[in-house]
Amino acid sequence: MSERIEAGVWVEIHDIVLEAGERAPQVPEDTARIPLEMRVKGFLSEPAELGGEAEIVTAAGRRLRGKLVDVNPAYRHGFGPPIPELSTIGRELRTLLGQREISDD
Amino acid sequence: MTSYQAVMAQRNEIMRQSVGIDYRKYATGVLAFDYEALMADTGYDLERVRQVQQRTAVGDTPLVELKNLTRLLRLFSKPGYGARLFVKDEAANPSGSFKDRRASLSVFEAKRRGYPGVIAATSGNYGAAIASQAAKAGLRCIIVQEAFDSRGIAQPEIAEKTRACEAYGAEVMRLSVGPELFYQFLKLLKETGYFNASLYTPYSIQGIETLGYELARQVREQEHVYPDAVVVTHAGGGNLTGTARGLLKVGANETEVIAASVDLSGLHMASDHDFNRKSFTTGHTGFSLPFTTWPDRADVPRNAARALRYMNRFVTVTQGEVFYITQALAELEGLERGPAGNTSLAAAFVIAQQLRQDRIVVVQETEYTGAGKHPLAQLNLAKRMGIAISRGDPKTSKPGQSIVIPETPAQLDVVDVDLQRVRRSYLQHALQSEDKEAKLTEADYTFLAEETRLDITNVKEICDEFIGQAR
C-alpha cells in the first residue's frame, strides 16, 4: 500500500511537459528521444498517495497537478570529498612566493 | 492550443505584455533599431539607478587589491611587466553576486507598474537575485531552471540555486534539459501576467552600468587613474555590455574591455548527455559565442546586451585553469569565491603579465561560494560522470572528457578569440535573420557598423560576400 500524505505537507510533484515526439525541432538527437520533464515543490492541497496524482499550491500561489514523487524533499547537493588535485596548490604557491611553509616548522 | 508551435507563435504578443516595451517602435531599418533610444526610454539615468539599488543595499561593493596574486604573476612576467591586479568583490551584494544589480531595477520597475509578480528563466545566480529582490518588494516570484538530466542528476551549482531561490520564497520550476524551457516560460507569463524579468531588457543592462561606474571611480580615487583593463566573465553579454557602458559614462574611455569565457567547445548546450559533463553553468563559450555573434536570440525581441559593441578583446580559458585560480584566490588572498565568477580572474592573471608593472587590471566580479557552487562539488560531479581529472598542461584538456589543473602558474594562458571572425559571423546571422528579399538600407549598414565596430565600407563588402554566397 502506498503511503498517504496529509494536506499541507511540503512535497514535490513531477510531470511531463513535452513527450519525446513533441520536442522542439532544433534539439539534438539524444534530447529528442526523451521527454521534457518538470519538477515543482509546494504544499499538498488535498491528501494524496506517494506515486499517485496530486495537487500542490506553489510558493507563488499557483495550483499545479502532477505525480507526487517526494515528501519534504531534501537538498542533497554538498561539497563531497576533497579533490587531491586541488589540495596541494596552496602549499605550492606559498613556496613559490617564498613564504614559510607551516607544515615544515 | 498549448502545443510547442502554438505557444511559440504567440511569442511576440506575450513578450509585449510581460515587459511593457513595444520593441517595434525602435525599428529604423530592415534590421536596424535605435539602441540608445531603447535604453533612454526606461527613464533611468545612472544616478537614479544607484538610488534604486541603494534602497536594497545593492552595489557599492569593495575593490580589493590582490597583492599576493600580483606578486605571484610577476614571477612569470618579463622584467618590468606584471600589472597590479584588483577585484571588485561583488559577492558582497545581498544575494551574493553582481546579478543583484540586474535584478534590482527589473523588480523595482515591475512593482512600480503594478505587476503582481516576476518570472525569470535562469539556472544561475540571477534567479537568486530576482527572488531576493522580489522578496523585499513583496512580489510573487517564479524561477524556471534547466536543472537536471534524464537520469535526474542535477548540476550541483543549479541545485544550490534551487535552494537559494526557495530560501527567498520563490516558486522554482525545475525542468530537464532542452531549449523548450522557453516554451514553458512563455506559458507561465501568459498564465500569470507576471513581469518578464529577462536578463536582456534595458533595465537589466542599466542595472550593471553602476558596476563599471563604481569600479572606475574607486580606482580613480585610490590610484588617480582609470584602470587600463577590465576583465569580464562573458556569457550572455549583459555583464560586459553594462560594465562597459558604465565605464564610458564615467569617462574611462581608454580602458580596455576584455571578455573572458571558459572554453566548452565540443559540448552541445541542448544535449541531455553533455549537460552534466560541464562544470560551469555560465561564463562559457556555449553562451558567449552564440550571444556575441547574434544577441537577439534572447528571450526578448531586442537584446539590450550587445557585447560586440563594447569588446576590445575576447579570450578563453579552460575549466582546470579556473579551478586552479579559485584555489589560489582562497589560499593567497583569503577570498573563497565561486569558480564561475573567477573565469575573468584566470584570464586577468595572464593578461596582467602582458602589461607593464604600473598598469592596473580589474577583475570586475566575484560570486559567493558554498555547497554545490564550489570546485569540490563540481569536480566530484565530473568524476562521477567519468571525466578524467589530473594535474598537467591545461592545453591538453578536452571539454567533457578531461579537466587538467595546471601544475604551475606558468601554465596558465589565454587563447584569443579572433574578433574578425566573430564580426563576420555576426553579419552572417544578421543577414539570415531577415527576409531574403529585403534590401538593407543605409540605416541598416550604419547599425551593423556600430554593432561590429567595423567601418561601413567593410560591412558592405562582407554583407555582399554573404549575399553572393546565398545566391
Short mmCIF file of N, CA, C and O in Angstrom, two decimals, chain A residues 38-41 57-64, chain B residues 107 116-123 126-135 139-145 161-162 165-166 168-175 181 184-198 299:
data_model
loop_
_atom_site.label_atom_id
_atom_site.label_comp_id
_atom_site.label_asym_id
_atom_site.label_seq_id
_atom_site.Cartn_x
_atom_site.Cartn_y
_atom_site.Cartn_z
N MET A 38 9.32 17.97 -15.71
CA MET A 38 9.20 19.12 -14.81
C MET A 38 9.06 18.65 -13.37
O MET A 38 8.37 17.66 -13.11
N ARG A 39 9.72 19.33 -12.46
CA ARG A 39 9.55 19.07 -11.03
C ARG A 39 9.31 20.40 -10.33
O ARG A 39 10.05 21.36 -10.53
N VAL A 40 8.26 20.44 -9.52
CA VAL A 40 7.95 21.66 -8.77
C VAL A 40 7.54 21.27 -7.34
O VAL A 40 6.87 20.26 -7.14
N LYS A 41 7.93 22.09 -6.37
CA LYS A 41 7.56 21.84 -4.97
C LYS A 41 6.42 22.74 -4.55
O LYS A 41 6.22 23.82 -5.12
N VAL A 57 -0.04 23.64 -3.99
CA VAL A 57 -0.06 25.11 -4.09
C VAL A 57 1.39 25.55 -3.96
O VAL A 57 2.05 25.28 -2.96
N THR A 58 1.91 26.19 -5.01
CA THR A 58 3.34 26.55 -5.03
C THR A 58 3.59 27.80 -4.19
O THR A 58 2.64 28.45 -3.73
N ALA A 59 4.87 28.13 -4.06
CA ALA A 59 5.24 29.33 -3.29
C ALA A 59 4.67 30.60 -3.92
O ALA A 59 4.47 31.60 -3.25
N ALA A 60 4.40 30.55 -5.22
CA ALA A 60 3.82 31.72 -5.88
C ALA A 60 2.29 31.67 -5.84
O ALA A 60 1.62 32.52 -6.42
N GLY A 61 1.74 30.65 -5.19
CA GLY A 61 0.29 30.57 -5.04
C GLY A 61 -0.43 29.88 -6.19
O GLY A 61 -1.65 29.89 -6.27
N ARG A 62 0.33 29.26 -7.11
CA ARG A 62 -0.30 28.56 -8.24
C ARG A 62 -0.70 27.16 -7.83
O ARG A 62 -0.02 26.52 -7.03
N ARG A 63 -1.79 26.67 -8.42
CA ARG A 63 -2.19 25.28 -8.22
C ARG A 63 -1.69 24.46 -9.40
O ARG A 63 -1.93 24.81 -10.55
N LEU A 64 -0.95 23.40 -9.09
CA LEU A 64 -0.34 22.57 -10.14
C LEU A 64 -0.61 21.11 -9.82
O LEU A 64 -0.58 20.71 -8.65
N VAL B 107 12.89 44.43 -10.86
CA VAL B 107 11.87 44.20 -9.83
C VAL B 107 11.26 45.54 -9.39
O VAL B 107 10.05 45.64 -9.19
N PRO B 116 1.80 41.76 -10.57
CA PRO B 116 1.66 41.02 -9.31
C PRO B 116 2.89 40.17 -8.95
O PRO B 116 3.04 39.75 -7.81
N GLY B 117 3.73 39.93 -9.93
CA GLY B 117 4.90 39.08 -9.67
C GLY B 117 5.91 39.19 -10.79
O GLY B 117 5.71 39.93 -11.76
N VAL B 118 7.00 38.45 -10.62
CA VAL B 118 8.07 38.44 -11.63
C VAL B 118 8.44 37.00 -11.97
O VAL B 118 8.35 36.12 -11.11
N ILE B 119 8.84 36.80 -13.21
CA ILE B 119 9.32 35.48 -13.65
C ILE B 119 10.67 35.66 -14.33
O ILE B 119 10.86 36.62 -15.08
N ALA B 120 11.58 34.75 -14.06
CA ALA B 120 12.84 34.76 -14.80
C ALA B 120 13.22 33.33 -15.15
O ALA B 120 12.99 32.41 -14.36
N ALA B 121 13.74 33.15 -16.34
CA ALA B 121 14.25 31.85 -16.78
C ALA B 121 15.75 31.87 -16.60
O ALA B 121 16.47 32.53 -17.34
N THR B 122 16.24 31.19 -15.59
CA THR B 122 17.66 31.22 -15.28
C THR B 122 18.03 30.09 -14.35
O THR B 122 17.32 29.81 -13.39
N SER B 123 19.14 29.44 -14.62
CA SER B 123 19.62 28.38 -13.73
C SER B 123 20.74 28.89 -12.82
O SER B 123 21.30 28.14 -12.04
N TYR B 126 21.28 34.69 -11.19
CA TYR B 126 20.23 35.68 -11.46
C TYR B 126 18.91 35.28 -10.79
O TYR B 126 18.16 36.13 -10.33
N GLY B 127 18.65 33.98 -10.72
CA GLY B 127 17.41 33.51 -10.08
C GLY B 127 17.35 33.95 -8.63
O GLY B 127 16.34 34.49 -8.16
N ALA B 128 18.45 33.71 -7.92
CA ALA B 128 18.50 34.10 -6.51
C ALA B 128 18.38 35.61 -6.37
O ALA B 128 17.75 36.11 -5.43
N ALA B 129 18.97 36.34 -7.30
CA ALA B 129 18.92 37.80 -7.24
C ALA B 129 17.48 38.30 -7.42
O ALA B 129 17.00 39.16 -6.68
N ILE B 130 16.79 37.74 -8.40
CA ILE B 130 15.39 38.12 -8.63
C ILE B 130 14.53 37.73 -7.43
O ILE B 130 13.70 38.51 -6.95
N ALA B 131 14.76 36.51 -6.93
CA ALA B 131 13.97 36.03 -5.79
C ALA B 131 14.20 36.92 -4.56
O ALA B 131 13.27 37.25 -3.83
N SER B 132 15.45 37.33 -4.36
CA SER B 132 15.79 38.19 -3.23
C SER B 132 15.12 39.55 -3.36
O SER B 132 14.49 40.06 -2.42
N GLN B 133 15.22 40.14 -4.54
CA GLN B 133 14.61 41.46 -4.77
C GLN B 133 13.09 41.37 -4.67
O GLN B 133 12.44 42.26 -4.12
N ALA B 134 12.49 40.30 -5.21
CA ALA B 134 11.04 40.14 -5.16
C ALA B 134 10.57 39.99 -3.72
O ALA B 134 9.52 40.52 -3.33
N ALA B 135 11.37 39.28 -2.92
CA ALA B 135 11.02 39.10 -1.51
C ALA B 135 10.92 40.46 -0.82
O ALA B 135 9.96 40.75 -0.10
N LEU B 139 6.69 41.01 -4.00
CA LEU B 139 6.11 40.47 -5.24
C LEU B 139 6.28 38.95 -5.25
O LEU B 139 7.22 38.41 -4.69
N ARG B 140 5.35 38.29 -5.92
CA ARG B 140 5.49 36.85 -6.10
C ARG B 140 6.58 36.59 -7.15
O ARG B 140 6.85 37.46 -7.98
N CYS B 141 7.14 35.41 -7.10
CA CYS B 141 8.30 35.15 -7.96
C CYS B 141 8.33 33.70 -8.41
O CYS B 141 8.13 32.79 -7.59
N ILE B 142 8.54 33.50 -9.69
CA ILE B 142 8.73 32.15 -10.24
C ILE B 142 10.05 32.13 -11.00
O ILE B 142 10.30 33.00 -11.83
N ILE B 143 10.89 31.16 -10.68
CA ILE B 143 12.16 30.98 -11.39
C ILE B 143 12.08 29.65 -12.15
O ILE B 143 11.74 28.62 -11.56
N VAL B 144 12.36 29.70 -13.44
CA VAL B 144 12.35 28.50 -14.26
C VAL B 144 13.80 28.10 -14.54
O VAL B 144 14.57 28.90 -15.07
N GLN B 145 14.13 26.88 -14.16
CA GLN B 145 15.52 26.41 -14.30
C GLN B 145 15.60 25.20 -15.23
O GLN B 145 14.73 24.33 -15.19
N LYS B 161 21.30 26.81 -6.48
CA LYS B 161 20.44 27.96 -6.84
C LYS B 161 18.97 27.64 -6.58
O LYS B 161 18.20 28.52 -6.20
N THR B 162 18.57 26.38 -6.77
CA THR B 162 17.21 25.98 -6.41
C THR B 162 16.98 26.27 -4.93
O THR B 162 15.98 26.89 -4.55
N CYS B 165 16.85 30.09 -4.20
CA CYS B 165 15.59 30.71 -4.65
C CYS B 165 14.45 30.32 -3.72
O CYS B 165 13.61 31.15 -3.37
N GLU B 166 14.43 29.07 -3.31
CA GLU B 166 13.37 28.63 -2.39
C GLU B 166 13.53 29.28 -1.02
O GLU B 166 12.55 29.59 -0.35
N TYR B 168 14.44 32.24 -0.57
CA TYR B 168 13.88 33.60 -0.71
C TYR B 168 12.37 33.57 -0.96
O TYR B 168 11.77 34.60 -1.25
N GLY B 169 11.78 32.37 -0.93
CA GLY B 169 10.33 32.28 -1.04
C GLY B 169 9.79 32.21 -2.45
O GLY B 169 8.61 32.43 -2.68
N ALA B 170 10.65 31.88 -3.41
CA ALA B 170 10.20 31.80 -4.81
C ALA B 170 9.71 30.39 -5.13
O ALA B 170 10.14 29.41 -4.51
N GLU B 171 8.81 30.30 -6.09
CA GLU B 171 8.48 29.00 -6.70
C GLU B 171 9.57 28.69 -7.71
O GLU B 171 9.90 29.54 -8.54
N VAL B 172 10.12 27.50 -7.64
CA VAL B 172 11.14 27.11 -8.61
C VAL B 172 10.59 25.98 -9.48
O VAL B 172 10.24 24.91 -8.96
N MET B 173 10.48 26.23 -10.75
CA MET B 173 10.07 25.18 -11.69
C MET B 173 11.34 24.61 -12.29
O MET B 173 12.09 25.31 -12.98
N ARG B 174 11.60 23.35 -11.97
CA ARG B 174 12.84 22.71 -12.45
C ARG B 174 12.49 21.84 -13.65
O ARG B 174 11.59 21.01 -13.57
N LEU B 175 13.25 22.04 -14.73
CA LEU B 175 13.00 21.28 -15.96
C LEU B 175 14.22 20.45 -16.31
O LEU B 175 15.34 20.75 -15.89
N LEU B 181 12.53 25.09 -22.50
CA LEU B 181 12.35 25.87 -21.28
C LEU B 181 11.65 27.19 -21.63
O LEU B 181 10.80 27.68 -20.90
N GLN B 184 7.91 26.77 -21.92
CA GLN B 184 7.30 26.71 -20.59
C GLN B 184 7.25 28.10 -19.95
O GLN B 184 6.28 28.47 -19.30
N PHE B 185 8.30 28.85 -20.19
CA PHE B 185 8.43 30.23 -19.69
C PHE B 185 7.32 31.12 -20.28
O PHE B 185 6.64 31.85 -19.57
N LEU B 186 7.10 30.99 -21.59
CA LEU B 186 6.03 31.78 -22.24
C LEU B 186 4.66 31.40 -21.68
O LEU B 186 3.82 32.28 -21.43
N LYS B 187 4.43 30.10 -21.50
CA LYS B 187 3.15 29.65 -20.95
C LYS B 187 2.92 30.24 -19.56
O LYS B 187 1.81 30.67 -19.23
N LEU B 188 3.98 30.29 -18.76
CA LEU B 188 3.86 30.85 -17.40
C LEU B 188 3.56 32.34 -17.44
O LEU B 188 2.75 32.84 -16.65
N LEU B 189 4.24 33.06 -18.33
CA LEU B 189 4.00 34.51 -18.45
C LEU B 189 2.54 34.75 -18.81
O LEU B 189 1.88 35.64 -18.25
N LYS B 190 2.04 33.95 -19.75
CA LYS B 190 0.67 34.12 -20.21
C LYS B 190 -0.33 33.78 -19.09
O LYS B 190 -1.29 34.51 -18.85
N GLU B 191 -0.05 32.71 -18.38
CA GLU B 191 -0.96 32.27 -17.32
C GLU B 191 -1.00 33.26 -16.15
O GLU B 191 -2.07 33.55 -15.63
N THR B 192 0.15 33.78 -15.76
CA THR B 192 0.22 34.58 -14.52
C THR B 192 0.10 36.08 -14.75
O THR B 192 -0.28 36.81 -13.84
N GLY B 193 0.46 36.57 -15.93
CA GLY B 193 0.51 38.01 -16.15
C GLY B 193 1.63 38.69 -15.38
O GLY B 193 1.63 39.90 -15.17
N TYR B 194 2.63 37.91 -14.98
CA TYR B 194 3.77 38.48 -14.24
C TYR B 194 4.71 39.24 -15.20
O TYR B 194 4.66 39.06 -16.42
N PHE B 195 5.59 40.01 -14.60
CA PHE B 195 6.62 40.75 -15.34
C PHE B 195 7.74 39.79 -15.77
O PHE B 195 8.18 38.96 -14.97
N ASN B 196 8.17 39.92 -17.02
CA ASN B 196 9.30 39.12 -17.51
C ASN B 196 10.60 39.80 -17.10
O ASN B 196 11.05 40.73 -17.75
N ALA B 197 11.17 39.32 -16.02
CA ALA B 197 12.44 39.91 -15.54
C ALA B 197 13.58 39.29 -16.35
O ALA B 197 14.48 38.64 -15.80
N SER B 198 13.54 39.48 -17.65
CA SER B 198 14.55 38.92 -18.53
C SER B 198 15.92 39.52 -18.22
O SER B 198 16.04 40.66 -17.80
N ASP B 299 15.46 36.10 -24.89
CA ASP B 299 14.04 35.93 -24.58
C ASP B 299 13.23 37.23 -24.68
O ASP B 299 12.12 37.31 -24.18
#
